[in-house]
PDB file of C-alpha atoms in Angstrom:
ATOM      1  CA  MET A  25     -10.987  16.471  -1.390  1.00 44.00           C
ATOM      2  CA  THR A  26      -8.891  16.927   1.470  1.00 42.00           C
ATOM      3  CA  SER A  27      -6.973  18.999   3.568  1.00 45.00           C
ATOM      4  CA  PRO A  28      -3.539  18.984   5.872  1.00 49.00           C
ATOM      5  CA  THR A  29      -5.139  19.246   7.848  1.00 49.00           C
ATOM      6  CA  THR A  30      -7.891  16.823   8.093  1.00 68.00           C
ATOM      7  CA  GLU A  31      -7.651  13.713  10.512  1.00 92.00           C
ATOM      8  CA  VAL A  32      -6.184  10.253   8.630  1.00 97.00           C
ATOM      9  CA  HIS A  33      -7.373   7.659   9.646  1.00 96.00           C
ATOM     10  CA  ILE A  34      -6.752   3.231   8.570  1.00 98.00           C
ATOM     11  CA  ARG A  35      -9.505   0.524   8.847  1.00 97.00           C
ATOM     12  CA  PRO A  36      -9.214  -3.086   8.129  1.00 98.00           C
ATOM     13  CA  VAL A  37     -11.470  -3.409   4.695  1.00 98.00           C
ATOM     14  CA  ALA A  38     -14.706  -4.885   4.961  1.00 97.00           C
ATOM     15  CA  LEU A  39     -16.906  -6.077   2.096  1.00 97.00           C
ATOM     16  CA  GLU A  40     -18.458  -2.889   2.559  1.00 97.00           C
ATOM     17  CA  ASP A  41     -15.558  -1.046   1.162  1.00 98.00           C
ATOM     18  CA  ALA A  42     -16.357  -2.647  -2.796  1.00 97.00           C
ATOM     19  CA  ARG A  43     -18.284  -0.406  -4.522  1.00 98.00           C
ATOM     20  CA  GLU A  44     -15.963   2.672  -2.716  1.00 97.00           C
ATOM     21  CA  LEU A  45     -13.155   0.889  -3.876  1.00 98.00           C
ATOM     22  CA  ALA A  46     -14.253   0.846  -7.178  1.00 97.00           C
ATOM     23  CA  GLU A  47     -15.129   4.227  -7.505  1.00 97.00           C
ATOM     24  CA  LEU A  48     -11.611   5.321  -6.239  1.00 97.00           C
ATOM     25  CA  LEU A  49     -10.157   2.563  -8.615  1.00 96.00           C
ATOM     26  CA  SER A  50     -12.398   3.495 -11.904  1.00 95.00           C
ATOM     27  CA  ARG A  51     -11.864   7.328 -10.989  1.00 96.00           C
ATOM     28  CA  ASN A  52      -8.007   6.580 -10.650  1.00 95.00           C
ATOM     29  CA  ARG A  53      -7.521   3.848 -13.312  1.00 94.00           C
ATOM     30  CA  ASP A  54      -5.019   6.455 -15.605  1.00 90.00           C
ATOM     31  CA  TYR A  55      -3.006   8.000 -12.814  1.00 91.00           C
ATOM     32  CA  PHE A  56      -2.626   4.187 -10.574  1.00 89.00           C
ATOM     33  CA  ARG A  57      -2.161   2.682 -14.188  1.00 84.00           C
ATOM     34  CA  THR A  58       1.755   4.074 -14.336  1.00 81.00           C
ATOM     35  CA  GLY A  59       2.264   2.414 -11.080  1.00 84.00           C
ATOM     36  CA  GLU A  60       0.198  -0.481 -11.229  1.00 85.00           C
ATOM     37  CA  PRO A  61       0.156  -3.829 -12.928  1.00 87.00           C
ATOM     38  CA  HIS A  62      -2.696  -4.541 -15.822  1.00 87.00           C
ATOM     39  CA  ARG A  63      -5.799  -5.060 -14.161  1.00 90.00           C
ATOM     40  CA  PRO A  64      -8.735  -6.579 -16.111  1.00 91.00           C
ATOM     41  CA  GLU A  65     -11.440  -4.574 -16.059  1.00 93.00           C
ATOM     42  CA  ASP A  66     -13.403  -6.480 -12.815  1.00 94.00           C
ATOM     43  CA  TYR A  67     -11.406  -4.704 -11.334  1.00 94.00           C
ATOM     44  CA  TYR A  68     -13.065  -1.808 -11.856  1.00 95.00           C
ATOM     45  CA  THR A  69     -15.817  -2.644 -10.619  1.00 96.00           C
ATOM     46  CA  ALA A  70     -17.185  -2.887  -7.409  1.00 97.00           C
ATOM     47  CA  GLU A  71     -18.398  -7.411  -7.772  1.00 97.00           C
ATOM     48  CA  GLY A  72     -14.382  -7.674  -8.697  1.00 97.00           C
ATOM     49  CA  GLN A  73     -14.007  -5.292  -5.344  1.00 97.00           C
ATOM     50  CA  ARG A  74     -15.859  -7.466  -3.074  1.00 98.00           C
ATOM     51  CA  ALA A  75     -14.269 -11.172  -4.478  1.00 97.00           C
ATOM     52  CA  LEU A  76     -10.621  -9.646  -3.878  1.00 97.00           C
ATOM     53  CA  VAL A  77     -11.357  -8.267  -0.452  1.00 98.00           C
ATOM     54  CA  GLY A  78     -12.731 -11.350   0.116  1.00 97.00           C
ATOM     55  CA  VAL A  79      -9.287 -12.618  -0.697  1.00 97.00           C
ATOM     56  CA  ALA A  80      -7.756 -10.197   1.678  1.00 97.00           C
ATOM     57  CA  LEU A  81     -10.296 -10.985   4.823  1.00 97.00           C
ATOM     58  CA  GLN A  82      -8.505 -14.704   3.782  1.00 97.00           C
ATOM     59  CA  ALA A  83      -4.764 -13.698   3.454  1.00 97.00           C
ATOM     60  CA  ARG A  84      -5.968 -11.305   7.336  1.00 97.00           C
ATOM     61  CA  ASP A  85      -6.754 -14.831   8.946  1.00 97.00           C
ATOM     62  CA  ALA A  86      -4.509 -16.659   7.689  1.00 97.00           C
ATOM     63  CA  GLY A  87      -1.733 -14.347   8.434  1.00 96.00           C
ATOM     64  CA  SER A  88      -0.807 -13.567   6.020  1.00 97.00           C
ATOM     65  CA  GLY A  89      -1.766  -9.836   5.148  1.00 97.00           C
ATOM     66  CA  THR A  90      -3.663  -7.924   6.270  1.00 97.00           C
ATOM     67  CA  THR A  91      -5.179  -4.480   4.400  1.00 98.00           C
ATOM     68  CA  PHE A  92      -6.839  -1.061   5.300  1.00 98.00           C
ATOM     69  CA  VAL A  93      -8.654   1.132   4.138  1.00 98.00           C
ATOM     70  CA  ILE A  94      -7.314   5.148   4.259  1.00 98.00           C
ATOM     71  CA  GLU A  95      -9.972   7.854   5.126  1.00 97.00           C
ATOM     72  CA  SER A  96      -9.563  11.063   5.308  1.00 95.00           C
ATOM     73  CA  GLY A  97     -12.177  13.687   6.392  1.00 90.00           C
ATOM     74  CA  GLY A  98     -14.959  10.770   6.452  1.00 90.00           C
ATOM     75  CA  VAL A  99     -13.956   9.973   2.561  1.00 95.00           C
ATOM     76  CA  LEU A 100     -12.250   6.649   1.425  1.00 97.00           C
ATOM     77  CA  VAL A 101      -9.472   8.154  -0.603  1.00 97.00           C
ATOM     78  CA  GLY A 102      -7.309   4.256  -0.832  1.00 97.00           C
ATOM     79  CA  ARG A 103      -6.137   1.450   0.413  1.00 98.00           C
ATOM     80  CA  ILE A 104      -2.982   0.565   1.733  1.00 98.00           C
ATOM     81  CA  ALA A 105      -2.186  -3.595   2.782  1.00 97.00           C
ATOM     82  CA  LEU A 106       0.917  -5.302   5.010  1.00 97.00           C
ATOM     83  CA  SER A 107       1.098  -8.143   2.814  1.00 97.00           C
ATOM     84  CA  SER A 108       3.965 -11.090   1.714  1.00 97.00           C
ATOM     85  CA  ILE A 109       3.692 -11.372   6.213  1.00 97.00           C
ATOM     86  CA  VAL A 110       6.361 -13.867   6.933  1.00 97.00           C
ATOM     87  CA  ARG A 111       6.738 -15.578   9.709  1.00 96.00           C
ATOM     88  CA  GLY A 112      10.468 -17.567  11.423  1.00 94.00           C
ATOM     89  CA  ALA A 113      13.539 -16.184  11.335  1.00 94.00           C
ATOM     90  CA  PHE A 114      11.883 -13.661   8.588  1.00 94.00           C
ATOM     91  CA  GLN A 115       9.226 -11.532  10.529  1.00 95.00           C
ATOM     92  CA  SER A 116       8.575  -9.599   7.373  1.00 97.00           C
ATOM     93  CA  GLY A 117       6.609  -7.795   5.350  1.00 98.00           C
ATOM     94  CA  SER A 118       5.577  -4.936   1.850  1.00 98.00           C
ATOM     95  CA  VAL A 119       3.558  -2.891   2.036  1.00 98.00           C
ATOM     96  CA  GLY A 120       2.199  -1.182  -0.547  1.00 96.00           C
ATOM     97  CA  TYR A 121      -0.820   1.534  -0.977  1.00 96.00           C
ATOM     98  CA  VAL A 122      -2.712   3.870  -3.591  1.00 95.00           C
ATOM     99  CA  VAL A 123      -4.408   7.315  -2.857  1.00 96.00           C
ATOM    100  CA  ASP A 124      -6.554   9.585  -4.534  1.00 96.00           C
ATOM    101  CA  ARG A 125      -4.683  12.154  -6.900  1.00 95.00           C
ATOM    102  CA  ALA A 126      -7.567  13.915  -5.150  1.00 93.00           C
ATOM    103  CA  ALA A 127      -5.595  14.016  -2.284  1.00 93.00           C
ATOM    104  CA  ALA A 128      -1.888  12.821  -2.810  1.00 90.00           C
ATOM    105  CA  GLY A 129       0.419  15.667  -2.242  1.00 91.00           C
ATOM    106  CA  ARG A 130      -1.505  16.146   1.330  1.00 93.00           C
ATOM    107  CA  GLY A 131       0.338  14.067   3.623  1.00 95.00           C
ATOM    108  CA  VAL A 132      -2.641  11.423   3.579  1.00 97.00           C
ATOM    109  CA  ALA A 133      -0.130   8.447   1.942  1.00 96.00           C
ATOM    110  CA  THR A 134       2.428  10.372   5.365  1.00 97.00           C
ATOM    111  CA  ALA A 135      -0.603   8.871   7.588  1.00 97.00           C
ATOM    112  CA  ALA A 136      -1.383   6.603   7.095  1.00 98.00           C
ATOM    113  CA  LEU A 137       2.031   4.459   6.263  1.00 98.00           C
ATOM    114  CA  ARG A 138       2.710   5.818   9.501  1.00 98.00           C
ATOM    115  CA  GLN A 139      -0.522   3.402  11.238  1.00 98.00           C
ATOM    116  CA  VAL A 140       0.031   0.831   9.159  1.00 98.00           C
ATOM    117  CA  VAL A 141       3.688   1.195  11.095  1.00 98.00           C
ATOM    118  CA  ASP A 142       2.689   1.234  14.453  1.00 97.00           C
ATOM    119  CA  VAL A 143       0.086  -1.688  13.413  1.00 97.00           C
ATOM    120  CA  ALA A 144       3.122  -4.093  11.899  1.00 97.00           C
ATOM    121  CA  PHE A 145       5.797  -2.944  14.256  1.00 97.00           C
ATOM    122  CA  VAL A 146       3.072  -3.574  17.756  1.00 95.00           C
ATOM    123  CA  ASP A 147       0.597  -5.300  17.125  1.00 96.00           C
ATOM    124  CA  LEU A 148       2.365  -7.829  14.629  1.00 96.00           C
ATOM    125  CA  ASP A 149       5.207  -7.567  16.722  1.00 95.00           C
ATOM    126  CA  LEU A 150       7.116  -7.267  12.999  1.00 97.00           C
ATOM    127  CA  HIS A 151      10.796  -6.406  12.893  1.00 97.00           C
ATOM    128  CA  ARG A 152      10.886  -5.157   8.801  1.00 97.00           C
ATOM    129  CA  LEU A 153       9.098  -4.084   6.301  1.00 98.00           C
ATOM    130  CA  GLN A 154       9.777  -3.478   2.581  1.00 98.00           C
ATOM    131  CA  ALA A 155       8.149  -1.543   0.097  1.00 98.00           C
ATOM    132  CA  ASP A 156       9.588  -0.407  -3.322  1.00 96.00           C
ATOM    133  CA  THR A 157       8.543   2.180  -6.520  1.00 95.00           C
ATOM    134  CA  LEU A 158       9.536   3.048  -9.979  1.00 95.00           C
ATOM    135  CA  PRO A 159      12.566   4.858  -9.977  1.00 96.00           C
ATOM    136  CA  GLU A 160      10.892   8.054 -11.477  1.00 94.00           C
ATOM    137  CA  ASN A 161       8.019   7.804  -8.363  1.00 93.00           C
ATOM    138  CA  VAL A 162       9.937  10.569  -6.532  1.00 95.00           C
ATOM    139  CA  ALA A 163       6.685  11.460  -4.492  1.00 94.00           C
ATOM    140  CA  SER A 164       5.843   7.346  -3.335  1.00 95.00           C
ATOM    141  CA  GLN A 165      10.052   7.388  -2.328  1.00 96.00           C
ATOM    142  CA  ARG A 166       9.840  10.678  -0.260  1.00 96.00           C
ATOM    143  CA  VAL A 167       6.558   9.206   2.041  1.00 97.00           C
ATOM    144  CA  LEU A 168       8.564   5.945   2.102  1.00 98.00           C
ATOM    145  CA  HIS A 169      11.624   8.287   3.485  1.00 98.00           C
ATOM    146  CA  LYS A 170       8.905  10.618   5.676  1.00 97.00           C
ATOM    147  CA  CYS A 171       8.046   7.012   7.528  1.00 97.00           C
ATOM    148  CA  GLY A 172      11.574   6.065   7.748  1.00 97.00           C
ATOM    149  CA  PHE A 173      12.088   3.255   5.083  1.00 98.00           C
ATOM    150  CA  VAL A 174      15.484   3.433   4.219  1.00 98.00           C
ATOM    151  CA  ARG A 175      16.582   2.662   0.496  1.00 98.00           C
ATOM    152  CA  ILE A 176      18.452  -0.899  -0.027  1.00 98.00           C
ATOM    153  CA  GLY A 177      18.800  -1.433  -3.236  1.00 97.00           C
ATOM    154  CA  ARG A 178      17.768  -1.439  -7.038  1.00 97.00           C
ATOM    155  CA  ALA A 179      16.021  -4.956  -8.044  1.00 97.00           C
ATOM    156  CA  PRO A 180      16.366  -5.074 -12.421  1.00 96.00           C
ATOM    157  CA  HIS A 181      13.627  -6.008 -13.944  1.00 95.00           C
ATOM    158  CA  TYR A 182      10.746  -6.631 -10.787  1.00 95.00           C
ATOM    159  CA  LEU A 183       6.977  -6.251 -11.217  1.00 92.00           C
ATOM    160  CA  ARG A 184       5.188  -6.017 -14.378  1.00 91.00           C
ATOM    161  CA  ILE A 185       3.713  -2.904 -14.594  1.00 90.00           C
ATOM    162  CA  ASP A 186       1.082  -1.377 -17.274  1.00 83.00           C
ATOM    163  CA  GLY A 187       2.434  -4.406 -18.937  1.00 84.00           C
ATOM    164  CA  ARG A 188       6.035  -3.474 -18.944  1.00 91.00           C
ATOM    165  CA  TRP A 189       8.579  -5.516 -17.116  1.00 95.00           C
ATOM    166  CA  ARG A 190       9.796  -2.385 -14.621  1.00 94.00           C
ATOM    167  CA  THR A 191      12.745  -1.967 -12.433  1.00 96.00           C
ATOM    168  CA  HIS A 192      12.061  -1.182  -8.552  1.00 96.00           C
ATOM    169  CA  ASP A 193      14.043   0.992  -6.101  1.00 97.00           C
ATOM    170  CA  LEU A 194      13.810  -1.291  -2.989  1.00 98.00           C
ATOM    171  CA  PHE A 195      13.299   0.183   0.959  1.00 98.00           C
ATOM    172  CA  GLN A 196      12.717  -1.589   4.543  1.00 98.00           C
ATOM    173  CA  LEU A 197      11.989  -0.241   7.732  1.00 98.00           C
ATOM    174  CA  VAL A 198      13.676  -2.591  10.178  1.00 97.00           C
ATOM    175  CA  ASN A 199      12.178  -2.270  14.014  1.00 95.00           C
ATOM    176  CA  HIS A 200      14.939  -1.814  16.401  1.00 87.00           C
ATOM    177  CA  ASN A 201      12.807  -2.285  18.481  1.00 82.00           C
ATOM    178  CA  HIS A 202      12.255  -5.639  18.099  1.00 69.00           C
ATOM    179  CA  GLY A 203      13.517  -8.991  20.544  1.00 63.00           C
ATOM    180  CA  VAL A 204      15.211  -6.262  22.473  1.00 58.00           C
ATOM    181  CA  ALA A 205      13.796  -7.531  26.734  1.00 51.00           C
ATOM    182  CA  PRO A 206      12.577  -3.723  28.377  1.00 52.00           C
TER     183      PRO A 206
END
């Protein structure tokens, strides 16, 4: 599907992406299942994705999150989101992503995450990003490390994944230039 030399771009999600997102999620249903919460059947439909894109657009308008699609070689190959954005003294957000199995291991997630970090730290002026992975998700941990995230701990029974409460490793990236006068 993609090669390591293929350009990776992120762009804000749009309602028109619902069909392609549903296809991506359906095609990767078993692949994503072990790292995601249980999803209702309509999650895998264009209508379900259109509703979720609508929620994502409302979060963007409210300043609490922003979702992007990941494209490689002109093909939609994933989704990456900044969520749980908190302002005030915290100035933080969480990041999560999924990448098509056919594009995994080719630098797509790393390139997309680097672009989201730029959005978070430059455009949104956040101080900190958090991400979490299952302890056995070495590939995602490798992506986080390549983008400068450091492991800050382990949270037992953190998220309900595939029907069970699962322990997660927590990672953060701090914008050390945040609040520093030029």
